Coordinates of C-alpha atoms and ligand atoms in Angstrom, one line a residue:
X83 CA -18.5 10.2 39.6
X84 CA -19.5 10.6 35.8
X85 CA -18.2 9.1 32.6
X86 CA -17.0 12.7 31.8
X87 CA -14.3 12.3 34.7
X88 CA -13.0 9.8 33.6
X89 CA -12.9 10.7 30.0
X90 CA -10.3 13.6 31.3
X91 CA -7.7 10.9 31.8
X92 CA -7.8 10.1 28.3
X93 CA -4.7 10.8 26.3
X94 CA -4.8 14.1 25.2
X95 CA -3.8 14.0 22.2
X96 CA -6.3 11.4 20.9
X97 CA -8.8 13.6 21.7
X98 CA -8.9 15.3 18.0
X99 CA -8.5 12.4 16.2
X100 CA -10.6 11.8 12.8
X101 CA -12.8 8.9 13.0
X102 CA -12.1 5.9 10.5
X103 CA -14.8 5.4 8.1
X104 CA -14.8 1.8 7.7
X105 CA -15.8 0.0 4.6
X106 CA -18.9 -1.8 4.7
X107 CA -18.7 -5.7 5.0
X108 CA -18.7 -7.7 1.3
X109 CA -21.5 -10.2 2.8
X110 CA -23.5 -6.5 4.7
X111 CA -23.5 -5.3 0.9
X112 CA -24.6 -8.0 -0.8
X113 CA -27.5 -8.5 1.4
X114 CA -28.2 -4.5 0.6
X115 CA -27.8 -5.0 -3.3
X116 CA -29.7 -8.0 -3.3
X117 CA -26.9 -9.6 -5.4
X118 CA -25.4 -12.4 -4.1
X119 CA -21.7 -12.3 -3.4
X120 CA -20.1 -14.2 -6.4
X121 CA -22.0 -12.0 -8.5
X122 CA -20.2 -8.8 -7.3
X123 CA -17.3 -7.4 -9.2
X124 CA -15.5 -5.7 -6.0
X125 CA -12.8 -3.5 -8.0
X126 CA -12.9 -0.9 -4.9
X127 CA -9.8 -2.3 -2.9
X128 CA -6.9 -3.3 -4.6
X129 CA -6.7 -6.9 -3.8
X130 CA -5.9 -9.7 -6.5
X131 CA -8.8 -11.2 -8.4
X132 CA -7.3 -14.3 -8.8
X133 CA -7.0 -14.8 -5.2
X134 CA -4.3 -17.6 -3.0
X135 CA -2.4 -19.3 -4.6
X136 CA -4.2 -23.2 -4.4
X137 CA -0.9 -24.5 -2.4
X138 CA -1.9 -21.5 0.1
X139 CA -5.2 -23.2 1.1
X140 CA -3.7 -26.5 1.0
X141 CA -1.0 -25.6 3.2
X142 CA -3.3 -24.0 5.8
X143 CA -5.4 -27.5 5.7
X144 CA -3.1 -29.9 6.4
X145 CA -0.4 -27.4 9.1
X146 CA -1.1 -29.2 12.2
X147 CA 0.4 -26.8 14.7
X148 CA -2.1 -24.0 15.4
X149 CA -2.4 -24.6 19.3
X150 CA 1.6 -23.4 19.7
X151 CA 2.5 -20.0 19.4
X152 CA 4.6 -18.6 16.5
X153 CA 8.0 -18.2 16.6
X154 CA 9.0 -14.9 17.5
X155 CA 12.1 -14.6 15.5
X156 CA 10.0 -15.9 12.1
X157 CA 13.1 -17.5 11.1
X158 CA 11.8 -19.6 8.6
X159 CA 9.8 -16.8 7.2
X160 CA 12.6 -14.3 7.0
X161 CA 14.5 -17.1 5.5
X162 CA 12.2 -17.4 2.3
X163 CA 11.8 -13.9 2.2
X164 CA 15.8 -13.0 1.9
X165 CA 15.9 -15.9 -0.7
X166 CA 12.6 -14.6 -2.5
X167 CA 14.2 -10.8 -2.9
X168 CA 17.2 -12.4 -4.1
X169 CA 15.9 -14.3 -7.1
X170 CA 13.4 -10.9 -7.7
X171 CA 17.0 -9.1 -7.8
X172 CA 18.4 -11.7 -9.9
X173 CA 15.5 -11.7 -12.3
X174 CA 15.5 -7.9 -12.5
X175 CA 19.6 -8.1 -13.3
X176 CA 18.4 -10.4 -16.0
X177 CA 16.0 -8.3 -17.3
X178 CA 18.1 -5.5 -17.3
X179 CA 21.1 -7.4 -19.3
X180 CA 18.7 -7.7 -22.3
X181 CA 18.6 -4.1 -22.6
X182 CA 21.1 -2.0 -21.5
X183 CA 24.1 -2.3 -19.3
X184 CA 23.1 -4.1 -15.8
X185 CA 24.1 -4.7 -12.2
X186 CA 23.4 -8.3 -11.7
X187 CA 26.3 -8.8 -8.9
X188 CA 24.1 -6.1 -6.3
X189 CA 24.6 -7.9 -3.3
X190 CA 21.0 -9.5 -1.4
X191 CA 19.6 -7.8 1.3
X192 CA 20.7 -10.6 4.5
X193 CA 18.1 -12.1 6.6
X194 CA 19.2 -9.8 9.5
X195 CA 17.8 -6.9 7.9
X196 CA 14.2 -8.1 7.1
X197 CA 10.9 -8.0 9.6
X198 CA 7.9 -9.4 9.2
X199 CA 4.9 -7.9 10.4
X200 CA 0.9 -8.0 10.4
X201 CA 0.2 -6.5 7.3
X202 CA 2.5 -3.3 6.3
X203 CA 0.0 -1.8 8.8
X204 CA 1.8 -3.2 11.9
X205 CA 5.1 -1.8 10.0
X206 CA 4.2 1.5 9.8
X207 CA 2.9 1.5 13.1
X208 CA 5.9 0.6 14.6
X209 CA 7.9 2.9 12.8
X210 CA 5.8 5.9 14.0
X211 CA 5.8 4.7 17.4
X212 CA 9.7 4.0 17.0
X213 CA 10.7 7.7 15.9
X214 CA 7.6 9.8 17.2
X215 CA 5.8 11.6 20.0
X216 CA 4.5 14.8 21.0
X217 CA 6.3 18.0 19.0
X218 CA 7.6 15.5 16.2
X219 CA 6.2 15.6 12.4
X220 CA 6.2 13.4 9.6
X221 CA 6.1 14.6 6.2
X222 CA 3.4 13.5 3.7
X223 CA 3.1 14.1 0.5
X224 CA -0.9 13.8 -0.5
X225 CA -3.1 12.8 -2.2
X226 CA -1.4 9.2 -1.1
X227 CA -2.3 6.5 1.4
X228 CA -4.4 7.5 4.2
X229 CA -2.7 5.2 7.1
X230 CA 0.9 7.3 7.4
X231 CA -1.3 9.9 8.8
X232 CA -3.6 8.2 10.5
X233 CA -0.8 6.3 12.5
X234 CA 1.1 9.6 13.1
X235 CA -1.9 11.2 15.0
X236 CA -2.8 8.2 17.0
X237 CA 1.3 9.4 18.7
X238 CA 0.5 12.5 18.7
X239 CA 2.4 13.7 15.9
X240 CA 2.2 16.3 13.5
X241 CA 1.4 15.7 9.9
X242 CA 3.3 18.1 7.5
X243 CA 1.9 18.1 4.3
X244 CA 3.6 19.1 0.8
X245 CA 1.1 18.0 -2.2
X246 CA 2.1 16.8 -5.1
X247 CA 1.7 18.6 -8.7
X248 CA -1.0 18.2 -10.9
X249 CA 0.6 15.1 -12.7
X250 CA 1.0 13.9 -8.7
X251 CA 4.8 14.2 -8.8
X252 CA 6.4 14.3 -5.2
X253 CA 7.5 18.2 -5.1
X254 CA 11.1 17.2 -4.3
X255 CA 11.9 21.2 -4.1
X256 CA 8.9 22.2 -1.4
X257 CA 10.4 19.1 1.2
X258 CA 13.5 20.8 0.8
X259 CA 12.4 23.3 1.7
X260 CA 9.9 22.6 4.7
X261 CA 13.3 20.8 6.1
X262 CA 15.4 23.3 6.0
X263 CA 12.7 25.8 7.3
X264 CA 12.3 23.2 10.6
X265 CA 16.4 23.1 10.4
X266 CA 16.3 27.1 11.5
X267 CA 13.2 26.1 14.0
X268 CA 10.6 28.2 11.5
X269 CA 8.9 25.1 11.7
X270 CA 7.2 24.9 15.3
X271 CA 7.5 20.7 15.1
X272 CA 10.7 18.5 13.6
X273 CA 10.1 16.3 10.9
X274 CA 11.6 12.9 11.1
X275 CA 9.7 10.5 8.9
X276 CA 9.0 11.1 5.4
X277 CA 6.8 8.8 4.1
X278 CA 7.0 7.9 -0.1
X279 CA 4.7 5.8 -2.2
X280 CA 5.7 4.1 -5.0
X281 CA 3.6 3.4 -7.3
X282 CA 1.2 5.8 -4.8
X283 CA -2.1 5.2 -4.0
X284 CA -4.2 6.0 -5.5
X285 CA -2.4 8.3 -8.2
X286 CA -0.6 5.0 -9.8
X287 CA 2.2 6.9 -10.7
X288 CA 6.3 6.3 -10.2
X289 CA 8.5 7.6 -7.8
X290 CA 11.5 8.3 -9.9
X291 CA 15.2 6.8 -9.1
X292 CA 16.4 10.6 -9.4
X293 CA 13.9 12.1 -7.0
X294 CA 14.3 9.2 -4.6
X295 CA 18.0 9.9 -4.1
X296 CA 17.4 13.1 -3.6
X297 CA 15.5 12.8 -1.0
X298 CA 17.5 10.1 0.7
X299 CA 20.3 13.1 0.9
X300 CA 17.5 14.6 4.0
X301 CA 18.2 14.5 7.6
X302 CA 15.1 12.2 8.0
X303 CA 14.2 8.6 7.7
X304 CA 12.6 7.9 4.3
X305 CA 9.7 5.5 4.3
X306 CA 9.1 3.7 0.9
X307 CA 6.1 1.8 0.8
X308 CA 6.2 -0.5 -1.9
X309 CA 2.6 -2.0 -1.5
X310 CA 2.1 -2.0 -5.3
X311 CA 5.6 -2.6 -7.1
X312 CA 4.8 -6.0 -8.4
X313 CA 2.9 -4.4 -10.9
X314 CA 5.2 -1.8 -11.7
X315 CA 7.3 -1.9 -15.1
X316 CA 9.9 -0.9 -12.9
X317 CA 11.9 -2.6 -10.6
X318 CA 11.9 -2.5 -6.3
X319 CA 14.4 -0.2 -4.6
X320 CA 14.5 -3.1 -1.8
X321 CA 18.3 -3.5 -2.6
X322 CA 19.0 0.5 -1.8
X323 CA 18.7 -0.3 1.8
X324 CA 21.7 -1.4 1.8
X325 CA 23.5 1.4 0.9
X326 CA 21.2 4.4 3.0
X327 CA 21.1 4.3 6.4
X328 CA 18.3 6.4 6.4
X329 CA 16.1 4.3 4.0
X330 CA 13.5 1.8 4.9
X331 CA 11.1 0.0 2.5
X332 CA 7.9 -1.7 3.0
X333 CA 6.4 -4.8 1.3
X334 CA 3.1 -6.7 1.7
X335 CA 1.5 -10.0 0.7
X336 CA -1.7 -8.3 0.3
X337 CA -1.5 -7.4 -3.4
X338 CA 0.3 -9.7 -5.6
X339 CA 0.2 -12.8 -3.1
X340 CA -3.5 -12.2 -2.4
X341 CA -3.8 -13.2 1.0
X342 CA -5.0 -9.2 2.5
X343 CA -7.2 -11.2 4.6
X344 CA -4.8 -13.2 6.4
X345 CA -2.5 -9.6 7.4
X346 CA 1.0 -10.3 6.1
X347 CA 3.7 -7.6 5.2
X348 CA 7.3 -6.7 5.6
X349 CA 9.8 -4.5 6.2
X350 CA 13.3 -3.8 4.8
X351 CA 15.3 -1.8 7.5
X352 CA 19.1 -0.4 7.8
X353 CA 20.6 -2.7 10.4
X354 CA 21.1 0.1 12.9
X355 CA 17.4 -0.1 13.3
X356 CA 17.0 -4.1 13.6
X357 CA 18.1 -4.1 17.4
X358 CA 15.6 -1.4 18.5
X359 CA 12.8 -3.4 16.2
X360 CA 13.2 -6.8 18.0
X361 CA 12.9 -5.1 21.7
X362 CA 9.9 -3.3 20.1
X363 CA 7.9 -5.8 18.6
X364 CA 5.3 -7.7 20.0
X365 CA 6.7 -11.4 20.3
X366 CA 3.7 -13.2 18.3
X367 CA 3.0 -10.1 15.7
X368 CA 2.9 -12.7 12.8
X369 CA 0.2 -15.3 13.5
X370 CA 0.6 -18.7 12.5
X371 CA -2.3 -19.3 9.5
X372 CA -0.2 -16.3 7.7
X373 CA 3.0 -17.7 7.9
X374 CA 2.0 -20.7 6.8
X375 CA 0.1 -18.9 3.9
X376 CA 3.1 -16.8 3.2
X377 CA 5.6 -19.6 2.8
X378 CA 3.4 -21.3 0.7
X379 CA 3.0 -18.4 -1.4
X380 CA 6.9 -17.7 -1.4
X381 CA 7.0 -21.5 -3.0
X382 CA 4.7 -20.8 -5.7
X383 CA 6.6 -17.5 -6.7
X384 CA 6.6 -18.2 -10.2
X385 CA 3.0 -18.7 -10.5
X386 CA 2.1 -16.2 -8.4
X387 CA 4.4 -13.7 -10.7
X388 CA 2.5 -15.0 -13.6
X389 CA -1.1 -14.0 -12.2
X390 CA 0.6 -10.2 -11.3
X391 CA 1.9 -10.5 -15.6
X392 CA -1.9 -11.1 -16.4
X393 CA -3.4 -8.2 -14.4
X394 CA -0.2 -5.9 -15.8
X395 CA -2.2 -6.8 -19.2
X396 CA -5.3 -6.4 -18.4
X397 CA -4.9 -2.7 -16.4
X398 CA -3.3 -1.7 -19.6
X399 CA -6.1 -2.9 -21.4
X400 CA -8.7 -1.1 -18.9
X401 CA -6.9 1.8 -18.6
X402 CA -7.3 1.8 -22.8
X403 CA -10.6 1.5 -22.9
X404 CA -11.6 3.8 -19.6
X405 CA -10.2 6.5 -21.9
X406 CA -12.7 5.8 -24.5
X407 CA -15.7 6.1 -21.9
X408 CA -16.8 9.9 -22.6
X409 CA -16.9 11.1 -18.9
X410 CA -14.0 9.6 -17.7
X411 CA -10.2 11.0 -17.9
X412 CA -8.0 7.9 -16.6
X413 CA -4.6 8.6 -15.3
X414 CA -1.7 6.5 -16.2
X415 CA -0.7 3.9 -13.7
X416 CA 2.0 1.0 -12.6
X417 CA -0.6 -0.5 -9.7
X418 CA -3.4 -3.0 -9.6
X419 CA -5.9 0.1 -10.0
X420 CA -6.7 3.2 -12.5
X421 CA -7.2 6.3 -11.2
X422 CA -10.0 8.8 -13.1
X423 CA -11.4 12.3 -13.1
X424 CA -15.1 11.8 -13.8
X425 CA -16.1 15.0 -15.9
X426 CA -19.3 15.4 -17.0
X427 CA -21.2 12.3 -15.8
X428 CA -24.7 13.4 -15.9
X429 CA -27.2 10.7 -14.7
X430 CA -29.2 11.9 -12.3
X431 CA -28.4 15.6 -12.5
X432 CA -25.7 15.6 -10.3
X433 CA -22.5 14.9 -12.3
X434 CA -19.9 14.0 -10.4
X435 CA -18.3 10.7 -8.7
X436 CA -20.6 9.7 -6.6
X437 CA -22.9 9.4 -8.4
X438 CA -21.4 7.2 -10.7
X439 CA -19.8 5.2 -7.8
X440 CA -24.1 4.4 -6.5
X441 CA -24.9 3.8 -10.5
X442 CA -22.5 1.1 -10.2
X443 CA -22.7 -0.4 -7.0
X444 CA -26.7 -0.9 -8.3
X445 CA -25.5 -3.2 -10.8
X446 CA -23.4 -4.6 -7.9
X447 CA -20.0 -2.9 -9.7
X448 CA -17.9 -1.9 -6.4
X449 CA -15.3 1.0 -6.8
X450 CA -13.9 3.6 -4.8
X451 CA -14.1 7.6 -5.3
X452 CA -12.8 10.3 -3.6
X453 CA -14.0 13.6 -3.3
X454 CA -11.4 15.7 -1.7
X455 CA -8.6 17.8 -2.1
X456 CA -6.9 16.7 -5.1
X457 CA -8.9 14.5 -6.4
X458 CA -12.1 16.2 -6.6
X459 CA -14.5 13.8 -8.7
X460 CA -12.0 10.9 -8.7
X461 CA -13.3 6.9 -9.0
X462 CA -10.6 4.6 -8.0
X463 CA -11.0 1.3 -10.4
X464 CA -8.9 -2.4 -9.2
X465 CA -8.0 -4.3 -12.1
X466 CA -10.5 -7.1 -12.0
X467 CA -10.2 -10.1 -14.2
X468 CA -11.3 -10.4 -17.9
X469 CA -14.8 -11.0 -17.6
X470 CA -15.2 -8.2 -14.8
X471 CA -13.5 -5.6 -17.1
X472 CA -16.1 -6.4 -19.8
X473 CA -19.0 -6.0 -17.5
X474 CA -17.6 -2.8 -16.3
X475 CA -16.9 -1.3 -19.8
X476 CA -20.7 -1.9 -20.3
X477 CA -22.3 -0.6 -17.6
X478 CA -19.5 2.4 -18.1
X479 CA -20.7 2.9 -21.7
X480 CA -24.5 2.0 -20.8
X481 CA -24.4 5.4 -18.5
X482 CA -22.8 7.7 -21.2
Ligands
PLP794 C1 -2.8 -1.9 0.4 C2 -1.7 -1.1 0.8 C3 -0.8 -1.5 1.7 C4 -0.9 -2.9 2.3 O1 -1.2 -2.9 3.7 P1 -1.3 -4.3 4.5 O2 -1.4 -3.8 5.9 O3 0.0 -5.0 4.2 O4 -2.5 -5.0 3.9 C5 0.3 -0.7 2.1 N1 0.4 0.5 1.5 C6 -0.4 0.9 0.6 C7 -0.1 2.2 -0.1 C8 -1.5 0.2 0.2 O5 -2.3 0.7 -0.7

């Protein structure tokens, strides 16, 4: 029998799905550029400049434990993590005191209600899987993160889209309205997962408290990922779970801890859910090197919050002087990264992003541009440290 016989067995609806461009490998590009690695400044993915923590590296050294398996429950792990969220709640209380009035009694979100996963990936993954199959929809609201899609397909799930306004505001009115229309059945498929970004990627921008309640008042399960909120001046809704049974929100080590390579997130659930999660979940999801890494970096909090304070400064600093590079119109943002329309960049004739994305990468300057709806023309720029701003400005202002 041929291949193509068997192919027929394949899950049908997988056939359709979009392929994943994957990003090339730092050490693949290098060798391309001809620039060794150090010298790169890779500002095309969000992760922290500074790196671990020291005690991250130190911890993984000396663990001595890597030929047992994990412990499925991740007690320990969900034990710093409840403590961490507490003291982020407490500090925020604090910080709220010195200005106007404040809630610093909100209770902390228990243990019970906390799961760890690999990388907020696995997370949203599960929750797909949890809540969707054939006939089901989630709602997204682009331009935004690419993987709520992406893991809504791979079940066969529809992916309603309402797209934000030019200032990429969530149009709280049009998912009103695309609920209520799937209420009457004008919708052929029933959304159940909305899926929120706050601060979105790559937009930057805020998901206000009003809008957010809003939504929460839907007959769907709210998704808030909350990838980038260190960075934000505002504060985490983590402690809303408590009081929205329809509400879960989605943290990850991969930004402000710094360890994306080592695949470490969490989620924040309503309790109802908790039972169905732990039947769900694959028993070793979270390997040992990242819980290690991840309960090192929970020790080293402070420090690790004052390395998320210096890139705070330095975006605001970058996203200062992007707007002083001619060609480039930078959009506010509360993330790790500055979102820009490229107008009239004209080296080489062609004007537009990508062009200015292979100018860079030529002087081994790594950042990420879009060219689709939405953000036609768009370069995506990570905060990088000190130095790497400065050689970025230049080569920004050298190709005016
Ligand atoms: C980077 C990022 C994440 C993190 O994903 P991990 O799997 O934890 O590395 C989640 N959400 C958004 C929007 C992101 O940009």
């Amino acid at each position: 029998m041929e291949a193509t016989t068997f192919q027929s067995l394949l899950n049908p609806h997988l056939a359709d799905l979009e392929e994943y461009t994957p990003i090339q490998p730092f050490e693949v590009l290098s060798q391309r550029l001809g620039i060794p690695a150090h010298d790169i400044v890779k500002l095309d993915a969000n992760e922290n400049p500074y790196g671990a923590h020291p005690a991250v590296a130190e911890a993984l050294a000396e663990y001595a434990y890597y030929h047992i398996y994990p412990d499925p429950q991740q007690t320990e792990l969900r034990q710093a993590l409840a403590a961490h969220l507490e003291n982020e709640q407490r500090l925020s209380g604090n910080a709220k005191e010195s200005g106007e009035s404040a809630n610093s009694a909100a209770p902390a979100v228990p243990v019970e209600q906390i799961l760890p996963g690999h990388g907020t990936d696995e997370i949203l993954d599960y929750l797909c899987r949890l809540f969707l199959g054939p006939g089901d929809a989630i709602i997204n609201t682009p331009p935004t993160f690419g993987m709520y899609s992406f893991d809504a397909k791979l079940v066969g799930a529809e992916v309603l889209e309402v797209w934000r306004d030019d200032g990429y505001h969530v149009d709280v009115n049009a998912i009103f309205d695309l609920v209520s229309s799937a209420a009457q059945k004008r919708e052929p498929v029933l959304p159940k997962l909305l899926f929120l970004t706050s601060p979105n990627n790559p937009t930057g921008n805020w998901l206000p408290d009003k809008d957010l309640l809003r939504l929460l008042e839907l007959p769907v399960i709210v998704v808030l990922d909350e990838a980038y909120v260190e960075f934000a001046v505002e504060t985490s809704r983590t402690p809303w779970v408590l009081e929205h049974d329809n509400l879960v929100i989605i943290r990850t080590f991969s930004k402000s801890a710094g360890i994306a390579g080592l695949r470490l997130g969490y989620g924040i659930f309503p309790g109802w859910m908790m039972p169905l999660l732990w039947k769900f979940k694959q028993p070793y999801n979270v390997n040992v090197a990242a819980t290690v890494a991840g309960l090192a970096s929970l020790r080293h909090a402070d420090e690790m919050q004052t390395i998320v304070d210096k890139i705070r400064v330095e975006r605001d600093r970058l996203l200062r002087a992007l707007e002083d590079v001619p060609y480039l119109s930078p959009f506010p943002s509360g993330a790790n990264f500055v979102l820009c329309r490229v107008d009239n960049f004209k080296v080489e004739g062609s004007g537009d992003a990508a062009a200015l994305k292979i100018a860079l990468e030529r002087q081994g300057i790594l950042v990420r541009y879009y060219q689709k709806p939405g953000l036609d023309n768009c370069i995506r720029i990570s905060v990088g440290r000190p130095e790497q701003t400065d050689r970025l400005l230049a080569e920004l202002h050298r190709l005016a």
